[in-house]
mmCIF file of C-alpha atoms in Angstrom:
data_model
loop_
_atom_site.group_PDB
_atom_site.id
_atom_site.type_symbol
_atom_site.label_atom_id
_atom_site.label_comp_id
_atom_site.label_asym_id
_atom_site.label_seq_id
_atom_site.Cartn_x
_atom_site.Cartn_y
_atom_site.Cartn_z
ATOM 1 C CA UNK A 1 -58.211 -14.943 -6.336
ATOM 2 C CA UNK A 2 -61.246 -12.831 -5.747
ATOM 3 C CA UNK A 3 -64.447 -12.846 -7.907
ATOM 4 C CA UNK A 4 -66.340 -9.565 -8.520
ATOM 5 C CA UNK A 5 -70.268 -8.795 -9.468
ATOM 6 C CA UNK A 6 -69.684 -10.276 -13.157
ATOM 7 C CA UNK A 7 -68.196 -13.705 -12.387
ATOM 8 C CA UNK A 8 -64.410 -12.517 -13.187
ATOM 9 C CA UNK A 9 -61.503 -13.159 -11.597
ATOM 10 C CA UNK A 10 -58.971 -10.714 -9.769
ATOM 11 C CA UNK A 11 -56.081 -10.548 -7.700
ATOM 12 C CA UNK A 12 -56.005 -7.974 -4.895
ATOM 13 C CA UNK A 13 -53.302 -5.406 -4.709
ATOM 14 C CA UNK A 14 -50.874 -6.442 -2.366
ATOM 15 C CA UNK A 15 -49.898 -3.342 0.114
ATOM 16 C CA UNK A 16 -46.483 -2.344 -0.463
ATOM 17 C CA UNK A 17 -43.299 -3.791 1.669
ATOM 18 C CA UNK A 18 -40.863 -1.117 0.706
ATOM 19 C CA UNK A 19 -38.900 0.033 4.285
ATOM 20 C CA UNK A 20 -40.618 2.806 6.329
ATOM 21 C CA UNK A 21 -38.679 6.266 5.981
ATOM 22 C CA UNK A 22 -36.375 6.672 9.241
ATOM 23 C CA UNK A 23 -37.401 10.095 10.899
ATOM 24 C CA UNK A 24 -35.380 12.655 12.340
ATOM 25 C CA UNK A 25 -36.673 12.250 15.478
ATOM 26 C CA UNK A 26 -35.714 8.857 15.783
ATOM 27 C CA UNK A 27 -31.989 9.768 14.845
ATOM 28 C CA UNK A 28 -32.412 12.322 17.863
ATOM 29 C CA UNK A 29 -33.175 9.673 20.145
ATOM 30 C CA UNK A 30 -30.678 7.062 18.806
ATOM 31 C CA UNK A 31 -28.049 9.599 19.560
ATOM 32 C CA UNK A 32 -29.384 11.164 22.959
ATOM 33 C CA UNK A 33 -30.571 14.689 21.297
ATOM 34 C CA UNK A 34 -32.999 17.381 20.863
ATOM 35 C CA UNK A 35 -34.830 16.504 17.076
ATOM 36 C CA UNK A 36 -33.383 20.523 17.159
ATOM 37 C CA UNK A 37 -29.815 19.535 17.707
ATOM 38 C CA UNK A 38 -30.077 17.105 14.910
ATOM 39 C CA UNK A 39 -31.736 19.009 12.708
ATOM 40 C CA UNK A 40 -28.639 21.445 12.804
ATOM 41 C CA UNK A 41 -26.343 18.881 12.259
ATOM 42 C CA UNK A 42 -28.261 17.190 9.308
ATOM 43 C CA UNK A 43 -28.143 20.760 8.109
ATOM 44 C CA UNK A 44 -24.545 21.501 8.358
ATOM 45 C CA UNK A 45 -24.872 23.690 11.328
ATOM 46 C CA UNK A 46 -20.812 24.797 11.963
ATOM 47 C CA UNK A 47 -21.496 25.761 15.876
ATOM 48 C CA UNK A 48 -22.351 22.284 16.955
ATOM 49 C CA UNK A 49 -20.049 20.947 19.131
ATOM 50 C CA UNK A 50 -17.942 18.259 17.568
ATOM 51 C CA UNK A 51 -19.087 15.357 20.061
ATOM 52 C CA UNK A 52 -22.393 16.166 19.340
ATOM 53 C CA UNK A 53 -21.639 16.070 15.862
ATOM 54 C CA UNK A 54 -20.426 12.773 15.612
ATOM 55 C CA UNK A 55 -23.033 11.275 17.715
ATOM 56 C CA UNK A 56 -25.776 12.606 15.639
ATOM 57 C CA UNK A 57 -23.323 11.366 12.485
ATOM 58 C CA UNK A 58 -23.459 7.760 14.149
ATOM 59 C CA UNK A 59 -26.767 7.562 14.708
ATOM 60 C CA UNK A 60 -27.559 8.457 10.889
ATOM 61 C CA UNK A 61 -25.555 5.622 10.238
ATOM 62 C CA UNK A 62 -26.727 3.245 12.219
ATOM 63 C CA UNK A 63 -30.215 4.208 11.484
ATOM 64 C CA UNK A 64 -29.908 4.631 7.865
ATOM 65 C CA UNK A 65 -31.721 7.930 8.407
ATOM 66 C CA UNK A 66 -31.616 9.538 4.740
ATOM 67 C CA UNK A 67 -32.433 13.460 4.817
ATOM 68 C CA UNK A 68 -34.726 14.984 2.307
ATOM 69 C CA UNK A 69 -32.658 16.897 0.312
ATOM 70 C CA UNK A 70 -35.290 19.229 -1.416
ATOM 71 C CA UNK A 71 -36.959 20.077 1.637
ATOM 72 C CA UNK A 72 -33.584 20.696 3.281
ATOM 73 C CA UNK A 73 -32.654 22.969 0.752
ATOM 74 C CA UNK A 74 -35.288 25.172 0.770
ATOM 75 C CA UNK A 75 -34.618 26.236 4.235
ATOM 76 C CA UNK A 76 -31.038 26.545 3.994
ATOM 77 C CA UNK A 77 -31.375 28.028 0.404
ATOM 78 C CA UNK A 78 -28.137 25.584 -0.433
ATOM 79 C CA UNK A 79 -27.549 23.259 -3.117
ATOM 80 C CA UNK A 80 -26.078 20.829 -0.880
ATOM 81 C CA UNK A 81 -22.893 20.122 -3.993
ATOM 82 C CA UNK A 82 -19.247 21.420 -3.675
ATOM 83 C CA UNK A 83 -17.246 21.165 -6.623
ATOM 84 C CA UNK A 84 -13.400 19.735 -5.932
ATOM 85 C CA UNK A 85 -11.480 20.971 -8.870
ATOM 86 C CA UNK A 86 -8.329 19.528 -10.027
ATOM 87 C CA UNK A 87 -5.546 19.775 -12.295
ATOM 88 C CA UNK A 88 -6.094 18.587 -16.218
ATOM 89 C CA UNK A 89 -6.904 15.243 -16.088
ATOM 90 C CA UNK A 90 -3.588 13.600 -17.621
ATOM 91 C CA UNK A 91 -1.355 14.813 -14.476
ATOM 92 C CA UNK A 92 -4.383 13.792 -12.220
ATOM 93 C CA UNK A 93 -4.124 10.265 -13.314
ATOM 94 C CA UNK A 94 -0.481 9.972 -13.198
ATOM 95 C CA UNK A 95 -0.441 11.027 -9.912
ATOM 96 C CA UNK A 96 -0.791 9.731 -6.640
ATOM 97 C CA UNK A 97 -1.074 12.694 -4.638
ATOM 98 C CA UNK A 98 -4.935 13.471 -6.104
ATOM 99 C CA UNK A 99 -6.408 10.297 -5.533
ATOM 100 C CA UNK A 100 -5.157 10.928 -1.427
ATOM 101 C CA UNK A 101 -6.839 14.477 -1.947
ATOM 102 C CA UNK A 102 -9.965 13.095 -2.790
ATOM 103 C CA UNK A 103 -9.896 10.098 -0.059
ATOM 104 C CA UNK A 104 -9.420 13.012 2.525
ATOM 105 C CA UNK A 105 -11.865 15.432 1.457
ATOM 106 C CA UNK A 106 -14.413 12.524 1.111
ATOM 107 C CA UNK A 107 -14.123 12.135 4.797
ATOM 108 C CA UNK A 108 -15.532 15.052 5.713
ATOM 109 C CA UNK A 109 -17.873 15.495 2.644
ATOM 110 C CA UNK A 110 -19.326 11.980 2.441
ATOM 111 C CA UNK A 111 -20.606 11.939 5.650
ATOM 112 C CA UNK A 112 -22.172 15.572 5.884
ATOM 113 C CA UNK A 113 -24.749 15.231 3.371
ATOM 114 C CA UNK A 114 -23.453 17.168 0.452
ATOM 115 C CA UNK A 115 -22.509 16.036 -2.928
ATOM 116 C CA UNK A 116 -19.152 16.200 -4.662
ATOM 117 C CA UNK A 117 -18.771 17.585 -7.367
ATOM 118 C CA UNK A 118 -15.350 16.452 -9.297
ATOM 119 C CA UNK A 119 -14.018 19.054 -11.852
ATOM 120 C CA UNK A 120 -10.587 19.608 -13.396
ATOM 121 C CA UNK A 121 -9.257 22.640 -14.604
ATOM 122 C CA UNK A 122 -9.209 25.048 -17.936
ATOM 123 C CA UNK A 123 -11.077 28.254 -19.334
ATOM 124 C CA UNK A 124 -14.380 25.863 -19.712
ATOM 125 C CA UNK A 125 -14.244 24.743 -15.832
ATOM 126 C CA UNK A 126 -14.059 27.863 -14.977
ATOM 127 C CA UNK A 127 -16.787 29.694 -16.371
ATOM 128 C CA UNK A 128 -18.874 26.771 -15.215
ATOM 129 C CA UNK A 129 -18.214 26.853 -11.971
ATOM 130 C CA UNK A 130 -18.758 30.714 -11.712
ATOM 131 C CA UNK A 131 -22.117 30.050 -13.488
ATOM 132 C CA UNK A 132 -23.071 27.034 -10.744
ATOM 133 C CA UNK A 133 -22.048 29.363 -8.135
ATOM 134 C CA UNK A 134 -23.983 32.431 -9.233
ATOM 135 C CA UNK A 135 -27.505 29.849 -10.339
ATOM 136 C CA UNK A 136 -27.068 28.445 -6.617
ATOM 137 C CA UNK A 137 -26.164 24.755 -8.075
ATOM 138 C CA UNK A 138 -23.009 25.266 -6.190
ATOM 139 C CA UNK A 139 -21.975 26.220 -2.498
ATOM 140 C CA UNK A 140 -18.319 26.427 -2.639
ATOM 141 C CA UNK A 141 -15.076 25.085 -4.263
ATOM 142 C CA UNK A 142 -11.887 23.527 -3.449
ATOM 143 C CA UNK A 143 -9.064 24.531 -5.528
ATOM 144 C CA UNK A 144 -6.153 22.032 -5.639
ATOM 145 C CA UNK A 145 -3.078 23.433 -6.926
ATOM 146 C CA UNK A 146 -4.523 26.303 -9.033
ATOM 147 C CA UNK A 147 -2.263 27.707 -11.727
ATOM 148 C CA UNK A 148 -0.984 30.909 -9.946
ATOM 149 C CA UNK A 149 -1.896 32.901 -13.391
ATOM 150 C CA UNK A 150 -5.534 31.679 -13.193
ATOM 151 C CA UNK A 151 -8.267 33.960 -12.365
ATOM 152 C CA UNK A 152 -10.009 32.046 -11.038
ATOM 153 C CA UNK A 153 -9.022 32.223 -7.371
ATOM 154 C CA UNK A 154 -9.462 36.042 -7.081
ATOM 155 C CA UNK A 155 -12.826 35.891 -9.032
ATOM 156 C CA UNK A 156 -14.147 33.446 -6.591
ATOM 157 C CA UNK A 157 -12.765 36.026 -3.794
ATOM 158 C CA UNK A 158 -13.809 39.359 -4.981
ATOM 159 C CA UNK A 159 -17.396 37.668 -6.012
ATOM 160 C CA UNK A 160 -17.485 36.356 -1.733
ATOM 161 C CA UNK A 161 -18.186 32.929 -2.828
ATOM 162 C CA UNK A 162 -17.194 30.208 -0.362
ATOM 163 C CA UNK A 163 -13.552 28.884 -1.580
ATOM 164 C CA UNK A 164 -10.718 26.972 0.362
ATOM 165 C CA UNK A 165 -6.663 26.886 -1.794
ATOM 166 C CA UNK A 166 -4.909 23.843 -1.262
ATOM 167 C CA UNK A 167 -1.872 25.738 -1.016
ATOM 168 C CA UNK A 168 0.267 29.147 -0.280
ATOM 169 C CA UNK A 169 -1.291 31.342 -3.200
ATOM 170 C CA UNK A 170 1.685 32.601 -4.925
ATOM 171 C CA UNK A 171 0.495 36.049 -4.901
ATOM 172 C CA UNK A 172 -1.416 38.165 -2.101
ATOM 173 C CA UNK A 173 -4.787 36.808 -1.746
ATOM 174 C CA UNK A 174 -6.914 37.189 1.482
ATOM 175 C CA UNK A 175 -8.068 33.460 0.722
ATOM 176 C CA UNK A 176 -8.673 30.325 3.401
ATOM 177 C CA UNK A 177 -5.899 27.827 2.324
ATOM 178 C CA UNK A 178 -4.606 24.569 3.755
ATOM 179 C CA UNK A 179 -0.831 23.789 2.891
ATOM 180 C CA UNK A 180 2.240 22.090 4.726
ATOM 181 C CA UNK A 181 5.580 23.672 5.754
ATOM 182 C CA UNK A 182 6.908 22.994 2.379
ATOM 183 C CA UNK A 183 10.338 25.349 3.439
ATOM 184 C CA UNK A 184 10.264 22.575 7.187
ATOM 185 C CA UNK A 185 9.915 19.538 5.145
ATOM 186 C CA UNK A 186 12.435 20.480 2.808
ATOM 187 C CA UNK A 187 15.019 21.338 5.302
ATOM 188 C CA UNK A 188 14.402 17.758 6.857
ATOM 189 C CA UNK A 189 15.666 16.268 3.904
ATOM 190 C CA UNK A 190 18.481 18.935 3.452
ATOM 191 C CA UNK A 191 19.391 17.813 7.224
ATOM 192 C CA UNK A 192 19.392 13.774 6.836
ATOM 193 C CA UNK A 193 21.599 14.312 3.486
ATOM 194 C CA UNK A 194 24.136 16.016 6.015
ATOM 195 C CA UNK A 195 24.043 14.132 8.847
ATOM 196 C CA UNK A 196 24.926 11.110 5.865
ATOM 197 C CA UNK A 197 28.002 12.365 5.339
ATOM 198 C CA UNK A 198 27.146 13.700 1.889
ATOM 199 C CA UNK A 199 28.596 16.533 0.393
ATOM 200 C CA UNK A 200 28.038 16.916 -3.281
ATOM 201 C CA UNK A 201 24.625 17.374 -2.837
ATOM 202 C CA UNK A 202 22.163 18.805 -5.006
ATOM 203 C CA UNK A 203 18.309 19.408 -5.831
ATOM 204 C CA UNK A 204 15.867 18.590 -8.827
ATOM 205 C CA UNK A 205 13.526 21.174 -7.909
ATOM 206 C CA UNK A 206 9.304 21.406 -8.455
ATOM 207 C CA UNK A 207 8.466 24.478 -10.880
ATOM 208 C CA UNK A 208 9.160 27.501 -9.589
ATOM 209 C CA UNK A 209 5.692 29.381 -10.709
ATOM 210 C CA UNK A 210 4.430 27.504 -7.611
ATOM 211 C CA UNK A 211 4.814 27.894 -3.822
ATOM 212 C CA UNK A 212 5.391 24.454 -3.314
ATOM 213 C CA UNK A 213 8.260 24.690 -5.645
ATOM 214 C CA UNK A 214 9.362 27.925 -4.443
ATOM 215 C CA UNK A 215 9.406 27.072 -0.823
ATOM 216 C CA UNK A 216 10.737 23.419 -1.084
ATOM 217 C CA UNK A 217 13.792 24.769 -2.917
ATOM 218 C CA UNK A 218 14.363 27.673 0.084
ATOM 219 C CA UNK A 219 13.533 25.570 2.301
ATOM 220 C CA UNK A 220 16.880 22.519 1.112
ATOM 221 C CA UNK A 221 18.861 25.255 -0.217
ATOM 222 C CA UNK A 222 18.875 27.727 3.446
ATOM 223 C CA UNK A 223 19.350 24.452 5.484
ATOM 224 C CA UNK A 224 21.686 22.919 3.354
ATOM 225 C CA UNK A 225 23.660 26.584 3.614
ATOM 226 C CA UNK A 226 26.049 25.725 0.377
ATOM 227 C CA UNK A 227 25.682 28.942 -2.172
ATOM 228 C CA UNK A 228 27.335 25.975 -4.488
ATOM 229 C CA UNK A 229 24.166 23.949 -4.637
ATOM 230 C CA UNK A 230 23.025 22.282 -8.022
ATOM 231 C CA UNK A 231 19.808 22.417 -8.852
ATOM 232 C CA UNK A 232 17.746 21.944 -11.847
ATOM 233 C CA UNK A 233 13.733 22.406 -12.144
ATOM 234 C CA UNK A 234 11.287 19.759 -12.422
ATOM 235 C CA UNK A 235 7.515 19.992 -12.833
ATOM 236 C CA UNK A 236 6.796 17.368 -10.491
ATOM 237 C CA UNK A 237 6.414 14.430 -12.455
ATOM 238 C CA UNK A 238 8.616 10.951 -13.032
ATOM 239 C CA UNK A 239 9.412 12.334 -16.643
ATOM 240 C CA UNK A 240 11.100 15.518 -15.170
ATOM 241 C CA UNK A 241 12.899 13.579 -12.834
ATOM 242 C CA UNK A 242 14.568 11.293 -15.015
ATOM 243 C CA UNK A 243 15.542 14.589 -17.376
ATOM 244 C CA UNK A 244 16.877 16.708 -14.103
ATOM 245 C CA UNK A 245 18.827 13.686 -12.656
ATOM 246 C CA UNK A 246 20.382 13.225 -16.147
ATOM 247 C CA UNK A 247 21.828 16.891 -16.514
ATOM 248 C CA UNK A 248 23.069 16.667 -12.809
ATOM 249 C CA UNK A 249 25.089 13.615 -13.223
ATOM 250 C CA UNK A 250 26.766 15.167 -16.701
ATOM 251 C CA UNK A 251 27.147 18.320 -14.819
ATOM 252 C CA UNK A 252 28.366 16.925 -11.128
ATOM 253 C CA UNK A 253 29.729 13.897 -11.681
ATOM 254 C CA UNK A 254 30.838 13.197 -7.786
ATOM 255 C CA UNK A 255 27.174 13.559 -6.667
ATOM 256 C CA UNK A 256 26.056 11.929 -3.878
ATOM 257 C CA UNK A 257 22.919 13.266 -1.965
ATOM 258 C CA UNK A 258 19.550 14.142 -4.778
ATOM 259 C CA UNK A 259 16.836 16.010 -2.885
ATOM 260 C CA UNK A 260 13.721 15.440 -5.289
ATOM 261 C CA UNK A 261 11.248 17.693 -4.273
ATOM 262 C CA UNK A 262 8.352 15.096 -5.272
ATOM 263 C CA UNK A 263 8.264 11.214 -5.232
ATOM 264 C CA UNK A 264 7.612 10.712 -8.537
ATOM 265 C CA UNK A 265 10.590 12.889 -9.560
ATOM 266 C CA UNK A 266 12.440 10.605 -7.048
ATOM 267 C CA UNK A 267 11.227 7.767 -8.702
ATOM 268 C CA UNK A 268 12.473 9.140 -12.507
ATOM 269 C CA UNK A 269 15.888 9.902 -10.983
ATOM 270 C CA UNK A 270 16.777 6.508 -9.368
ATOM 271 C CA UNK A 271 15.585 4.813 -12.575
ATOM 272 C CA UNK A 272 18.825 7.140 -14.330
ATOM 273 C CA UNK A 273 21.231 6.271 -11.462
ATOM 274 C CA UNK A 274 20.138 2.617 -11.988
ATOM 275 C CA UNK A 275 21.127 3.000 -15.342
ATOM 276 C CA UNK A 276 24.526 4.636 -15.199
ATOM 277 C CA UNK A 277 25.830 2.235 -12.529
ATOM 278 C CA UNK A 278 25.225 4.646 -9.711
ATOM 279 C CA UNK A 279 24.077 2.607 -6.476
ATOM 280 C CA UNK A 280 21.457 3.473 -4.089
ATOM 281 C CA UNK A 281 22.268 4.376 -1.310
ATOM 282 C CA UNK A 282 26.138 3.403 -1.364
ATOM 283 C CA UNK A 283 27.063 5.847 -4.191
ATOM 284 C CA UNK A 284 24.089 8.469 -3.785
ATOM 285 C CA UNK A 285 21.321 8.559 -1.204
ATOM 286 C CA UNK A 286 18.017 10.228 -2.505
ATOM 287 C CA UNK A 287 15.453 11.684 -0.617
ATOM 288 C CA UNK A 288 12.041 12.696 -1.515
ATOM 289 C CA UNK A 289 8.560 14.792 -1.011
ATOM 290 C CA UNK A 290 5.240 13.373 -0.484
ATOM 291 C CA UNK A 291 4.991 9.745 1.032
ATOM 292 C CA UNK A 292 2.923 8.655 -1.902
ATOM 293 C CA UNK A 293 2.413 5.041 -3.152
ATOM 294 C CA UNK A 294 5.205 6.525 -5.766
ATOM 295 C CA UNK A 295 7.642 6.023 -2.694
ATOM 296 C CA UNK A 296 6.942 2.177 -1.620
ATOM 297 C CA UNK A 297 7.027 1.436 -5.751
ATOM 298 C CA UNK A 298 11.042 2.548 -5.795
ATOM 299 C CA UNK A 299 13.695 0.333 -5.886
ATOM 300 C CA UNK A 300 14.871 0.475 -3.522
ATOM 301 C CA UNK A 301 12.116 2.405 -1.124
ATOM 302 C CA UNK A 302 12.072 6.186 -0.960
ATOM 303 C CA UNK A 303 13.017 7.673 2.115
ATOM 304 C CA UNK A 304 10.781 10.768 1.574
ATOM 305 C CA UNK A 305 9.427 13.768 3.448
ATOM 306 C CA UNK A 306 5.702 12.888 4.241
ATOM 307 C CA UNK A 307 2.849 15.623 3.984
ATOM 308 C CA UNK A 308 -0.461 14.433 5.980
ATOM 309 C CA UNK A 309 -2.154 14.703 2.115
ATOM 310 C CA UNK A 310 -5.634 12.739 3.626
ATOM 311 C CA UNK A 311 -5.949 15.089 7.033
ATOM 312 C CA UNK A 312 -4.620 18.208 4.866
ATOM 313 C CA UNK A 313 -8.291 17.480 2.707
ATOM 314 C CA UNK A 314 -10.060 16.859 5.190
ATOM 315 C CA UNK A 315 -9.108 20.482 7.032
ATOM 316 C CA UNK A 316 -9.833 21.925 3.342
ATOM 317 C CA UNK A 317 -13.409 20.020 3.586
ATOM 318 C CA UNK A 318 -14.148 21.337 6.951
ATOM 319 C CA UNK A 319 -12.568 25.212 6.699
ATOM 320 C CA UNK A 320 -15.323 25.078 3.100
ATOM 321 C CA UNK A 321 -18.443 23.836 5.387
ATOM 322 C CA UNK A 322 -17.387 25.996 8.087
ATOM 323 C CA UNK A 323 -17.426 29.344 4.966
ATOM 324 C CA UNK A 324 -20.847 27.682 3.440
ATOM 325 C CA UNK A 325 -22.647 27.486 6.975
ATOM 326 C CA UNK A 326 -21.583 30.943 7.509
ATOM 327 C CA UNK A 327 -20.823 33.370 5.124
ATOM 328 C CA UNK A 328 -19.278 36.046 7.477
ATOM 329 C CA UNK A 329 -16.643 33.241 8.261
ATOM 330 C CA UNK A 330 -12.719 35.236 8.373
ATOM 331 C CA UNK A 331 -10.234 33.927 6.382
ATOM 332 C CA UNK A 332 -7.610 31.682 7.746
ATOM 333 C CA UNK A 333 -4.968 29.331 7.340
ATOM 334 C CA UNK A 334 -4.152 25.759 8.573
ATOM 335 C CA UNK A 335 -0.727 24.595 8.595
ATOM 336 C CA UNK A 336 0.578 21.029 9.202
ATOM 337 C CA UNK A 337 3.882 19.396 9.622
ATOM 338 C CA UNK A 338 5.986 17.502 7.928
ATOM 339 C CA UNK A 339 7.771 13.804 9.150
ATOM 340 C CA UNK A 340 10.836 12.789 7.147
ATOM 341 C CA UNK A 341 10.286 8.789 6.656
ATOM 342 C CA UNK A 342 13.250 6.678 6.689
ATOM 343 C CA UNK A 343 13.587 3.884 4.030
ATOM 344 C CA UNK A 344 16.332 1.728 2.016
ATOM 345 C CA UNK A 345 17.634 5.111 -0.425
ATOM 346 C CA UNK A 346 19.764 6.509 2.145
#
């Protein structure tokens, strides 16, 4: 207690212990770098090398090195926020697959500085985004599984904003997308049904307004090489599959190879063959698409046709960075393979 001129007491302010700021130059020396170097990388540079890269991105961990954000943007003139937009938000929680998407994007996003921005689709989403693209709140957008009738994709396009597809776009597009060999994976499954033994073998199909369920149904009907093949069309969910597997069994009674061209439409079908006696694999084996948790919940496990979901995001994370950090960026397209995973349905 101290006692001023008057004879009254006081305390005396007590100088803050709140951690000192980390600087930038002490992330530069933590990971053996120019303050220069790490500047770039703090500001999403895309020509540093990618050792570099993650030594700087180590040493921001370790440090606990936290950027400023509004003095970063003013130099790059970026909002530092990407918006991830995804289907309506009932098939988003009833499905596996998104929750992956946004694990693997999150990879690449979380660690670079730059907000996420979560976003599912419809006429008001999309005049939003335009709008946070055009006031600079925005850098770019990753579209996952965009209705091929939606505008959106071509208006993000013709207006040069920064925008990465998470698949083939159905129609001509000169867009940056990120997909599997949907026609490869398919024809994996249309292979292990033959090798089996099996031939009454059909398909419950994704919807054909898509690429995915365009090119999974080429892709099992050209392997499978039978101009007899059922199929019915799904819409990739467990409701569809139940429905399709029903009509095929009242229609093709000797069945015994399914091809669902999702997991979850897997998962609806071997519910029906439960339920009219059919076993699994003995009587029919079923294959399906995804390797999602959906596969590991059947009884009995899925062997399924596994798409690298988390690294596919990831690629769509870094191709959008790559656009935002230049602008003059070309167009591409990355690729990846499929791996047909072997469990207790066939």
């Amino acid at each position: 207690m101290t006692v001023d001129d008057r004879g009254r007491g006081y305390k005396e302010a007590v100088p803050s212990s709140s951690p000192r700021r980390i600087t930038l130059e002490e992330v530069a020396k933590v990971a053996g770098v120019s303050r220069a170097t790490a500047s770039r990388v703090v500001n999403g540079v895309p020509s540093v090398d990618e050792t570099i890269r993650e030594a700087v991105q180590r040493a921001i961990a370790d440090t606990g090195y936290l950027p400023n954000l509004a003095a970063r943007s003013l130099v790059t003139r970026r909002a530092d926020a990407v918006a991830l937009v995804l289907p309506e938000e009932d098939r988003m929680l009833g499905d596996p697959f998104f929750g992956r998407v946004v694990r693997g994007v999150m990879t690449v996003i979380g660690r670079s500085g730059v907000h996420l921005v979560l976003m599912t689709t419809g006429a008001t989403t999309r005049s939003q985004v335009v709008s946070d693209l055009r006031r600079g709140r925005l850098d770019g957008v990753i579209l996952i599984h965009t209705d091929p009738f939606d505008p959106l994709p071509r208006l993000l396009v013709e207006s040069r904003f920064p925008v990465v597809l998470s698949s083939r776009p159905t129609q001509p597009l000169p867009i940056t997308y990120v997909d599997v060999n949907q026609t490869e994976g398919a024809a994996l499954a249309a292979r292990h049904l033959r090798a089996l033994g099996r031939h009454h073998v059909a398909t419950i199909a994704g919807p054909q307004h898509t690429s995915a369920g365009q090119d999974r149904l080429t892709g099992f009907r050209d392997a499978l090489a039978d101009p007899e093949m059922a199929w019915v069309e799904g819409d990739f969910t467990r409701e569809s599959g139940t429905a399709g597997m029903a009509a095929l069994l009242s229609r093709h009674p000797l069945l015994d190879g399914v091809f669902a061209a999702s997991d979850l439409m897997a998962q609806g079908a071997l519910a029906v063959l439960r339920a009219r006696g059919r076993r699994v694999p003995r009587d029919v084996a079923v294959v399906g698409f995804d390797d999602s948790s959906a596969a590991l919940a059947c009884e009995p496990p899925l062997t399924t046709v596994r798409q690298p979901v988390e690294d596919m995001a990831a690629e769509m994370a870094r191709l959008l960075l790559r656009q935002i950090g230049n602008p003059e960026t070309p167009t591409s397209t990355a690729i990846f393979e499929p791996t047909l995973i072997l469990r207790d349905s066939t």
